[in-house]
CSV table of C-alpha atoms and ligand atoms in Angstrom, one decimal:
chain,number,residue,atom,x,y,z
E,1,MET,CA,12.1,-28.1,-10.6
E,2,ASP,CA,15.1,-28.3,-8.3
E,3,GLU,CA,14.7,-29.8,-4.9
E,4,ALA,CA,14.8,-26.7,-2.7
E,5,LYS,CA,12.2,-24.9,-4.7
E,6,ASP,CA,10.0,-28.0,-4.7
E,7,ILE,CA,10.2,-28.3,-0.9
E,8,PHE,CA,9.6,-24.6,-0.5
E,9,LYS,CA,6.5,-24.8,-2.7
E,10,LYS,CA,5.1,-27.9,-1.1
E,11,HIS,CA,5.9,-27.5,2.6
E,12,GLN,CA,6.0,-23.8,3.1
E,13,ALA,CA,2.6,-22.0,3.1
E,14,GLN,CA,2.4,-19.9,0.0
E,15,THR,CA,0.8,-16.5,-0.1
E,16,PHE,CA,1.5,-15.5,-3.7
E,17,PRO,CA,0.7,-17.5,-6.9
E,18,PHE,CA,4.0,-16.7,-8.6
E,19,PRO,CA,6.8,-16.3,-6.1
E,20,SER,CA,10.2,-15.3,-7.7
E,21,CYS,CA,11.8,-18.3,-5.9
E,22,ILE,CA,15.2,-16.7,-5.8
E,23,GLU,CA,17.2,-19.2,-3.7
E,24,ILE,CA,19.3,-17.1,-1.3
E,25,GLU,CA,22.9,-17.9,-0.6
E,26,SER,CA,24.0,-14.7,1.1
E,27,ALA,CA,23.2,-10.9,1.4
E,28,LYS,CA,25.6,-8.1,2.1
E,29,GLY,CA,25.2,-4.3,1.8
E,30,SER,CA,22.8,-3.5,-1.0
E,31,TYR,CA,23.2,-6.9,-2.7
E,32,ILE,CA,21.6,-10.4,-2.4
E,33,THR,CA,23.4,-13.3,-3.9
E,34,ASP,CA,21.6,-16.5,-5.0
E,35,VAL,CA,22.9,-20.1,-4.9
E,36,ASN,CA,24.0,-19.8,-8.5
E,37,GLY,CA,26.2,-16.8,-7.7
E,38,LYS,CA,23.9,-14.3,-9.4
E,39,GLN,CA,23.9,-10.9,-7.6
E,40,TYR,CA,20.8,-8.8,-7.2
E,41,LEU,CA,20.9,-5.1,-6.3
E,42,ASP,CA,18.2,-4.7,-3.6
E,43,PHE,CA,15.9,-1.7,-4.1
E,44,VAL,CA,13.4,-3.2,-1.6
E,45,ALA,CA,15.3,-4.0,1.6
E,46,GLY,CA,13.0,-6.7,2.8
E,47,VAL,CA,10.2,-4.3,2.3
E,48,SER,CA,11.6,-1.3,4.1
E,49,ALA,CA,13.1,-3.5,6.9
E,50,CYS,CA,16.9,-3.7,6.3
E,51,THR,CA,17.6,0.0,7.2
E,52,LEU,CA,21.4,-0.3,7.2
E,53,GLY,CA,21.7,-2.9,4.4
E,54,HIS,CA,22.3,-6.6,4.7
E,55,SER,CA,24.7,-8.2,7.1
E,56,ASN,CA,25.7,-4.8,8.4
E,57,PRO,CA,28.8,-5.5,10.6
E,58,ILE,CA,27.6,-2.9,13.2
E,59,ILE,CA,24.4,-4.9,13.8
E,60,ASN,CA,26.0,-8.4,13.3
E,61,ASN,CA,28.7,-7.7,15.9
E,62,ALA,CA,26.3,-6.3,18.4
E,63,VAL,CA,24.0,-9.3,17.9
E,64,LYS,CA,26.9,-11.8,18.2
E,65,GLN,CA,28.0,-10.3,21.5
E,66,GLN,CA,24.5,-10.3,22.9
E,67,LEU,CA,24.0,-13.9,21.8
E,68,ASP,CA,27.0,-14.9,23.9
E,69,LYS,CA,25.6,-13.1,26.9
E,70,TYR,CA,22.0,-14.2,26.9
E,71,SER,CA,19.1,-14.6,24.5
E,72,HIS,CA,15.5,-15.2,25.6
E,73,VAL,CA,15.1,-15.3,29.4
E,74,MET,CA,11.6,-14.3,30.4
E,75,VAL,CA,8.4,-12.8,29.0
E,76,TYR,CA,8.2,-9.1,28.3
E,77,GLY,CA,8.3,-6.8,31.3
E,78,GLU,CA,9.4,-9.1,34.1
E,79,TYR,CA,13.2,-8.8,34.2
E,80,VAL,CA,15.5,-5.8,33.6
E,81,GLN,CA,17.4,-6.5,30.4
E,82,SER,CA,19.9,-4.0,29.1
E,83,PRO,CA,19.1,-4.3,25.4
E,84,GLN,CA,15.5,-3.4,26.2
E,85,TYR,CA,15.9,-0.6,28.6
E,86,LYS,CA,18.8,1.0,26.7
E,87,LEU,CA,16.7,1.0,23.6
E,88,ALA,CA,13.6,2.4,25.4
E,89,GLN,CA,15.8,5.1,26.9
E,90,LEU,CA,17.3,6.1,23.6
E,91,LEU,CA,13.9,6.2,22.0
E,92,ALA,CA,12.6,8.4,24.8
E,93,ASP,CA,15.6,10.7,24.4
E,94,ASN,CA,14.7,11.2,20.8
E,95,LEU,CA,11.0,11.5,21.1
E,96,PRO,CA,8.7,14.2,22.5
E,97,GLU,CA,7.8,14.0,26.2
E,98,ASN,CA,4.4,12.4,25.6
E,99,LEU,CA,6.1,9.5,23.9
E,100,SER,CA,8.4,8.4,26.7
E,101,THR,CA,7.4,4.8,27.3
E,102,THR,CA,7.8,1.9,25.0
E,103,TYR,CA,6.1,-1.5,24.8
E,104,PHE,CA,8.1,-3.9,22.7
E,105,VAL,CA,6.4,-6.4,20.5
E,106,ASN,CA,7.3,-8.7,17.7
E,107,SER,CA,5.8,-7.1,14.6
E,108,GLY,CA,4.0,-4.2,13.1
E,109,ALA,CA,0.6,-5.8,13.3
E,110,GLU,CA,1.1,-6.5,17.0
E,111,ALA,CA,2.1,-2.9,17.6
E,112,ILE,CA,-1.2,-1.8,16.0
E,113,GLU,CA,-3.1,-4.3,18.2
E,114,GLY,CA,-1.5,-3.0,21.3
E,115,ALA,CA,-2.1,0.6,20.4
E,116,MET,CA,-5.8,0.0,19.6
E,117,LYS,CA,-6.3,-1.8,22.9
E,118,LEU,CA,-4.5,1.1,24.8
E,119,ALA,CA,-6.8,3.7,23.2
E,120,LYS,CA,-9.9,1.7,24.0
E,121,ARG,CA,-8.8,1.3,27.5
E,122,ALA,CA,-7.9,4.9,28.0
E,123,THR,CA,-11.0,6.4,26.5
E,124,GLY,CA,-13.6,3.8,27.4
E,125,ARG,CA,-14.8,4.1,23.8
E,126,SER,CA,-14.8,1.4,21.1
E,127,GLU,CA,-14.8,3.1,17.7
E,128,ILE,CA,-11.6,3.0,15.7
E,129,ILE,CA,-11.3,5.1,12.6
E,130,SER,CA,-8.7,4.5,9.9
E,131,CYS,CA,-8.3,5.6,6.3
E,132,LYS,CA,-9.7,4.1,3.2
E,133,GLY,CA,-6.8,2.5,1.4
E,134,SER,CA,-4.7,2.1,4.6
E,135,TYR,CA,-2.7,-1.0,5.6
E,136,HIS,CA,-2.0,-1.8,9.2
E,137,GLY,CA,-1.3,-5.6,9.3
E,138,SER,CA,-2.9,-9.0,8.8
E,139,THR,CA,-4.0,-10.1,12.3
E,140,GLN,CA,-7.7,-9.8,12.8
E,141,GLY,CA,-7.7,-6.5,14.8
E,142,ALA,CA,-5.3,-4.8,12.4
E,143,LEU,CA,-7.2,-6.3,9.5
E,144,SER,CA,-10.4,-4.8,10.8
E,145,ILE,CA,-9.1,-1.3,10.2
E,146,ILE,CA,-7.3,-1.8,6.9
E,147,GLY,CA,-9.1,0.2,4.2
E,148,ASN,CA,-9.5,-2.4,1.5
E,149,GLU,CA,-12.6,-4.6,1.5
E,150,GLU,CA,-11.1,-7.3,-0.8
E,151,TYR,CA,-8.7,-8.3,1.9
E,152,LYS,CA,-11.3,-8.3,4.6
E,153,ALA,CA,-14.4,-9.8,3.1
E,154,LYS,CA,-13.6,-13.5,3.5
E,155,TYR,CA,-12.6,-13.0,7.2
E,156,ARG,CA,-15.7,-11.4,8.6
E,157,PRO,CA,-17.0,-10.9,11.2
E,158,LEU,CA,-14.1,-8.7,12.2
E,159,LEU,CA,-14.0,-6.0,15.0
E,160,PRO,CA,-17.2,-4.0,15.2
E,161,ASN,CA,-17.3,-0.2,15.2
E,162,CYS,CA,-14.5,0.3,12.8
E,163,ASN,CA,-15.1,3.3,10.5
E,164,THR,CA,-13.2,5.3,8.0
E,165,ILE,CA,-12.1,8.7,6.8
E,166,VAL,CA,-10.7,9.5,3.4
E,167,TYR,CA,-6.9,10.2,3.3
E,168,ASN,CA,-6.3,13.8,2.3
E,169,ASN,CA,-10.0,14.6,2.5
E,170,GLU,CA,-10.8,17.3,5.1
E,171,ASN,CA,-14.6,16.9,4.8
E,172,SER,CA,-14.4,13.3,6.0
E,173,LEU,CA,-12.8,14.4,9.4
E,174,LYS,CA,-16.4,15.0,10.6
E,175,ASN,CA,-16.6,11.2,11.0
E,176,ILE,CA,-14.3,11.6,14.0
E,177,THR,CA,-16.5,12.3,17.0
E,178,ASN,CA,-16.5,12.1,20.8
E,179,GLN,CA,-17.4,8.5,20.3
E,180,THR,CA,-14.1,7.7,18.6
E,181,ALA,CA,-11.4,6.0,20.7
E,182,ALA,CA,-8.6,6.4,18.1
E,183,VAL,CA,-7.7,7.4,14.6
E,184,VAL,CA,-5.0,5.2,13.1
E,185,ILE,CA,-3.2,6.7,10.2
E,186,GLU,CA,0.0,6.2,8.2
E,187,PRO,CA,1.8,9.5,7.6
E,188,ILE,CA,2.4,8.3,4.1
E,189,GLN,CA,-0.1,5.7,2.8
E,190,GLY,CA,1.9,2.6,1.9
E,191,GLY,CA,-0.5,0.1,0.2
E,192,THR,CA,-1.9,2.7,-2.2
E,193,GLY,CA,1.5,3.5,-3.6
E,194,PHE,CA,3.1,6.1,-1.2
E,195,VAL,CA,0.5,8.8,-1.2
E,196,THR,CA,1.8,11.8,0.7
E,197,PRO,CA,-0.3,14.2,2.8
E,198,THR,CA,-1.5,17.4,1.2
E,199,ASN,CA,-2.9,20.6,2.6
E,200,ASN,CA,-1.7,20.0,6.1
E,201,PHE,CA,-4.0,17.0,6.3
E,202,LEU,CA,-2.1,15.4,9.2
E,203,GLN,CA,-2.3,18.6,11.2
E,204,LYS,CA,-6.1,18.7,10.6
E,205,VAL,CA,-6.5,15.2,11.8
E,206,ARG,CA,-4.5,16.1,14.9
E,207,GLU,CA,-6.8,19.1,15.5
E,208,ARG,CA,-9.9,17.0,15.1
E,209,CYS,CA,-8.6,14.3,17.4
E,210,SER,CA,-7.7,16.9,20.1
E,211,GLU,CA,-11.2,18.5,19.8
E,212,THR,CA,-13.0,15.2,20.3
E,213,GLY,CA,-10.7,13.6,22.9
E,214,THR,CA,-9.7,10.9,20.4
E,215,TYR,CA,-6.2,9.4,20.5
E,216,LEU,CA,-4.1,9.9,17.4
E,217,ILE,CA,-2.2,6.7,16.5
E,218,PHE,CA,0.5,7.1,13.9
E,219,ASP,CA,1.4,3.9,12.0
E,220,GLU,CA,5.1,4.6,11.4
E,221,ILE,CA,5.8,0.9,10.8
E,222,GLN,CA,7.1,1.7,7.3
E,223,THR,CA,8.4,5.2,7.8
E,224,CYS,CA,10.4,4.6,10.9
E,225,TYR,CA,14.1,4.8,11.6
E,226,GLY,CA,15.1,7.4,9.1
E,227,ARG,CA,13.4,6.4,5.8
E,228,LEU,CA,12.1,10.0,5.2
E,229,GLY,CA,15.4,11.6,6.4
E,230,THR,CA,14.0,12.1,9.9
E,231,LEU,CA,14.0,9.4,12.5
E,232,PHE,CA,10.2,9.3,12.4
E,233,GLY,CA,7.8,10.6,9.8
E,234,PHE,CA,5.8,12.8,12.3
E,235,GLU,CA,8.8,15.0,12.6
E,236,LYS,CA,8.7,15.7,8.9
E,237,TYR,CA,5.1,16.8,9.1
E,238,ASN,CA,5.3,18.5,12.5
E,239,VAL,CA,2.5,16.6,14.1
E,240,THR,CA,2.9,14.6,17.3
E,241,PRO,CA,0.7,11.5,17.8
E,242,ASP,CA,-0.5,10.2,21.1
E,243,ILE,CA,0.6,6.7,20.3
E,244,LEU,CA,3.4,5.8,17.9
E,245,CYS,CA,3.6,2.4,16.3
E,246,ILE,CA,6.9,1.3,14.8
E,247,ALA,CA,8.4,-2.0,13.4
E,248,LYS,CA,10.0,-3.1,10.1
E,249,GLY,CA,13.1,-0.7,9.8
E,250,MET,CA,13.5,-0.3,13.6
E,251,GLY,CA,15.0,-3.8,13.7
E,252,GLY,CA,17.7,-3.4,11.0
E,253,GLY,CA,16.5,-6.7,9.6
E,254,MET,CA,15.5,-8.4,12.9
E,255,PRO,CA,11.8,-8.9,13.9
E,256,ILE,CA,10.7,-6.3,16.4
E,257,GLY,CA,7.9,-3.8,16.8
E,258,ALA,CA,6.8,-1.3,19.4
E,259,PHE,CA,4.0,1.0,20.5
E,260,ILE,CA,5.0,4.1,22.3
E,261,SER,CA,3.1,6.5,24.4
E,262,SER,CA,3.1,8.4,27.7
E,263,TRP,CA,4.0,6.7,31.0
E,264,GLU,CA,0.5,7.6,32.3
E,265,LEU,CA,-1.3,5.9,29.4
E,266,MET,CA,0.9,2.8,29.4
E,267,LYS,CA,0.4,2.4,33.1
E,268,LEU,CA,-3.2,1.4,32.3
E,269,LEU,CA,-1.9,-2.0,31.1
E,270,THR,CA,-0.7,-2.8,34.6
E,271,PHE,CA,-3.9,-3.0,36.6
E,272,GLU,CA,-7.6,-4.1,36.3
E,273,PRO,CA,-6.6,-6.5,34.9
E,274,LYS,CA,-2.9,-6.6,35.5
E,275,LEU,CA,-1.0,-8.0,32.5
E,276,GLY,CA,-3.2,-6.0,30.2
E,277,HIS,CA,-1.1,-6.8,27.3
E,278,ILE,CA,1.4,-9.7,27.3
E,279,THR,CA,3.9,-11.2,24.9
E,280,THR,CA,6.4,-14.0,25.4
E,281,PHE,CA,9.0,-12.8,22.8
E,282,GLY,CA,8.2,-9.1,22.5
E,283,GLY,CA,11.4,-7.1,23.2
E,284,HIS,CA,13.6,-10.2,22.5
E,285,PRO,CA,17.1,-9.1,23.7
E,286,ILE,CA,18.7,-10.1,20.3
E,287,ASN,CA,16.2,-8.0,18.4
E,288,CYS,CA,16.4,-5.1,20.8
E,289,THR,CA,20.2,-5.2,20.4
E,290,ALA,CA,19.9,-5.0,16.6
E,291,SER,CA,17.4,-2.2,16.9
E,292,LEU,CA,19.7,-0.3,19.4
E,293,ALA,CA,22.7,-0.7,17.1
E,294,THR,CA,20.6,0.6,14.1
E,295,LEU,CA,19.3,3.6,16.1
E,296,GLU,CA,22.7,4.5,17.5
E,297,HIS,CA,24.2,4.4,14.1
E,298,LEU,CA,21.5,6.6,12.6
E,299,LEU,CA,21.9,9.1,15.4
E,300,SER,CA,25.7,9.3,14.9
E,301,ALA,CA,26.4,8.8,11.2
E,302,ASN,CA,25.4,10.8,8.1
E,303,THR,CA,23.0,8.2,6.8
E,304,MET,CA,19.8,10.1,7.6
E,305,LYS,CA,21.2,13.4,6.3
E,306,GLU,CA,22.0,11.7,3.0
E,307,VAL,CA,18.4,10.4,2.5
E,308,GLU,CA,17.2,13.6,0.7
E,309,GLN,CA,20.2,13.7,-1.6
E,310,LYS,CA,19.8,10.0,-2.5
E,311,ALA,CA,16.1,10.5,-3.2
E,312,GLU,CA,17.1,13.3,-5.6
E,313,ILE,CA,19.5,11.0,-7.5
E,314,PHE,CA,16.6,8.5,-7.9
E,315,ARG,CA,14.3,11.2,-9.2
E,316,LYS,CA,17.0,12.6,-11.6
E,317,TYR,CA,18.0,9.2,-13.1
E,318,LEU,CA,14.4,8.0,-13.4
E,319,LYS,CA,13.2,11.0,-15.3
E,320,THR,CA,11.5,9.6,-18.4
E,321,PRO,CA,8.0,10.2,-19.9
E,322,LYS,CA,7.5,6.4,-19.6
E,323,ILE,CA,7.1,6.9,-15.8
E,324,LYS,CA,3.8,8.8,-15.3
E,325,GLU,CA,4.6,10.0,-11.8
E,326,ILE,CA,7.3,9.6,-9.1
E,327,ARG,CA,5.6,9.7,-5.7
E,328,GLY,CA,6.7,9.4,-2.1
E,329,GLU,CA,9.1,11.1,0.2
E,330,GLY,CA,12.8,10.3,1.1
E,331,LEU,CA,13.7,6.8,0.3
E,332,MET,CA,10.1,5.7,0.1
E,333,ILE,CA,9.7,6.1,-3.7
E,334,SER,CA,6.9,4.9,-5.9
E,335,LEU,CA,6.9,4.8,-9.7
E,336,GLU,CA,3.5,5.1,-11.3
E,337,PHE,CA,3.0,3.6,-14.8
E,338,GLU,CA,0.4,3.8,-17.5
E,339,SER,CA,-0.7,0.2,-17.0
E,340,GLU,CA,-0.4,-2.8,-14.8
E,341,GLU,CA,1.3,-4.7,-17.6
E,342,LEU,CA,4.1,-2.1,-17.8
E,343,ALA,CA,4.6,-2.1,-14.0
E,344,ARG,CA,4.8,-5.9,-14.0
E,345,LYS,CA,7.2,-5.9,-17.0
E,346,VAL,CA,9.5,-3.6,-15.2
E,347,VAL,CA,9.5,-5.7,-12.0
E,348,GLU,CA,10.0,-9.0,-13.9
E,349,GLU,CA,12.6,-7.8,-16.4
E,350,SER,CA,14.5,-5.9,-13.6
E,351,LEU,CA,14.8,-9.2,-11.7
E,352,GLU,CA,16.3,-10.9,-14.8
E,353,CYS,CA,18.8,-8.0,-15.0
E,354,GLY,CA,19.7,-8.4,-11.3
E,355,LEU,CA,17.6,-5.6,-9.7
E,356,ILE,CA,15.0,-6.3,-7.1
E,357,LEU,CA,11.8,-4.1,-7.2
E,358,PHE,CA,8.4,-4.9,-5.7
E,359,TYR,CA,4.7,-4.4,-5.9
E,360,PHE,CA,2.2,-2.6,-3.7
E,361,LEU,CA,-0.7,-4.3,-2.0
E,362,PHE,CA,-3.6,-2.2,-3.3
E,363,THR,CA,-2.4,-0.5,-6.5
E,364,LYS,CA,-1.3,-2.5,-9.5
E,365,THR,CA,0.0,0.3,-11.7
E,366,ALA,CA,2.8,1.4,-9.4
E,367,ILE,CA,6.0,-0.2,-8.1
E,368,ARG,CA,8.0,0.4,-4.9
E,369,ILE,CA,11.6,1.5,-4.3
E,370,THR,CA,12.6,1.3,-0.6
E,371,PRO,CA,16.3,0.5,-0.7
E,372,PRO,CA,18.6,0.3,2.4
E,373,LEU,CA,19.3,3.8,3.6
E,374,THR,CA,23.0,2.9,3.2
E,375,ILE,CA,22.7,2.4,-0.6
E,376,SER,CA,25.5,4.2,-2.5
E,377,LYS,CA,25.0,6.8,-5.2
E,378,LYS,CA,26.7,4.5,-7.7
E,379,GLU,CA,24.3,1.7,-6.8
E,380,ILE,CA,21.3,4.0,-7.2
E,381,ILE,CA,22.5,5.1,-10.6
E,382,LYS,CA,23.1,1.5,-11.6
E,383,GLY,CA,19.6,0.4,-10.7
E,384,CYS,CA,17.9,3.4,-12.3
E,385,ASN,CA,19.8,2.7,-15.5
E,386,ILE,CA,18.4,-0.9,-15.5
E,387,ILE,CA,14.9,0.5,-15.1
E,388,LYS,CA,15.4,3.1,-17.8
E,389,GLY,CA,16.9,0.5,-20.1
E,390,ILE,CA,13.8,-1.7,-19.8
E,391,LEU,CA,11.5,1.2,-20.4
E,392,ASP,CA,13.5,2.3,-23.5
E,393,ALA,CA,13.7,-1.1,-25.0
G,401,PLP,N1,1.5,-1.0,9.0
G,401,PLP,C1,2.2,-0.7,7.8
G,401,PLP,C2,2.1,0.7,7.3
G,401,PLP,C3,2.9,-1.7,7.1
G,401,PLP,O1,3.5,-1.3,6.0
G,401,PLP,C4,2.9,-3.0,7.6
G,401,PLP,C5,3.6,-4.0,6.9
G,401,PLP,O2,3.8,-4.0,5.7
G,401,PLP,C6,2.3,-3.3,8.8
G,401,PLP,C7,1.6,-2.3,9.5
G,401,PLP,C8,2.3,-4.7,9.4
G,401,PLP,O3,3.5,-5.0,9.8
G,401,PLP,P1,4.0,-6.5,10.0
G,401,PLP,O4,4.0,-7.1,8.7
G,401,PLP,O5,5.3,-6.4,10.7
G,401,PLP,O6,2.9,-7.1,10.9
C-alpha cells in the first residue's frame, strides 16, 4: 500500500470498511483527477454539495477576495459582516414572507438541531415527529429523529418523545396531534433512494400541522439551491414550511447550513435565556461568500432552468430493462436494480471506467446520481454510456 493511503487508513477515522481511496490531486468542473492523472466524471458532486461543479471560478474568486478582507472575526450574531447579511437578505428576497430570517450554522445536522430547538421553544411541546426511512444527520438530536433503527440502536438513549409517520401514508398523519411540536420531513426522501411524494402528501402534512398547531420543518438539506430545478423543493410541491433547513448545496462546496423562519419565531432565541442557540463558526464569512456567489449565479444564469432538460437526458440515455426503475426529481436521480450485487457492480465498475456513482444509506439495491447542476449534456451522455456498457456486458 502506498504511503498516503496507509496514513489515511491508520490516522484518519474510518466510517466505511471499503473506501475507494482515490487520492485526489485536483477537481475542476464535473471532473476529479487523482494523483496518477486518472480523471473521474463526477455524478455525485460531493453528495449533492458541489452545486456549480468543482473549483468554479465564480466561487473561487469571491472566496479569494473575501479571504484577503477578513475571515473569522467573531461568533455568530455579534458583528455585522457583509457576506452574512447579504446572503440573509438575498435568501429573504427569494423566500415567502414567513421565511425571512436566517440563522447560519456549519452543517445540515446542526440546522436540524436548531430547528428542533426552535419548534420546542415556540410551542412549549416536546414531541418531534419524523418519517420512517428519513435521514436528518448524525448528531444525537438529528439521530433521534432518523427513521432507521439500525443506525440508532447502539446510541440509545436518544431524545425522548420522538415518534414517526410513514412517508406517503395519509393514515399515519393522525399521529400528529396538538402535543406535537414539529414534524420534520424531507420533500424527497433521500436515504431510501429518492422517494418522491405522491397524492399531495406534503400538502396533507401541511394541513395536519396547521390543524394541530404543529410547526412544519422541511429538511431541504439535499434539495436546496436548485437541485430540483427550483431554488428550494417546497416551491416544486407548493407547500410552505414554517422552518426551512438547508445545507450541502447551499455552500457550493463549502461547509455551511442554515435554519430559516420568521423574525418573530427567531426572536425567541434572544431571551430567557439569551444566546438561545450559539455557534462559533456558523455563518463563517468565507462560507457565506461561497454560498452568496452560488445563489447569485443560480438566480441570474440558466443553470436551474436547464435542470429538467438535463434530467430528461439522463432518463433517455439510461433507458434499459436492466434498470428496474429510475426515481427522483430533477438532478436527484436514483437507479433501482434487481439486486444489491448488481448495484454494487455498477458502482465499482463505473469507478474503474472513470465515473463516480454512490450508494444510499438505507437501500442497497439503488444507486444515486446527483451531479453538479453545471454538468454538460455531453458529460451526461458519456456517463450514461459507461453505465449502460457495464449493464450490457
Ligand atoms: N438531512 C438530509 C436530507 C441529508 O441528506 C443530510 C446529509 O446527507 C443531512 C440532513 C445531514 O447533513 P450534514 O451531513 O451536513 O450534517
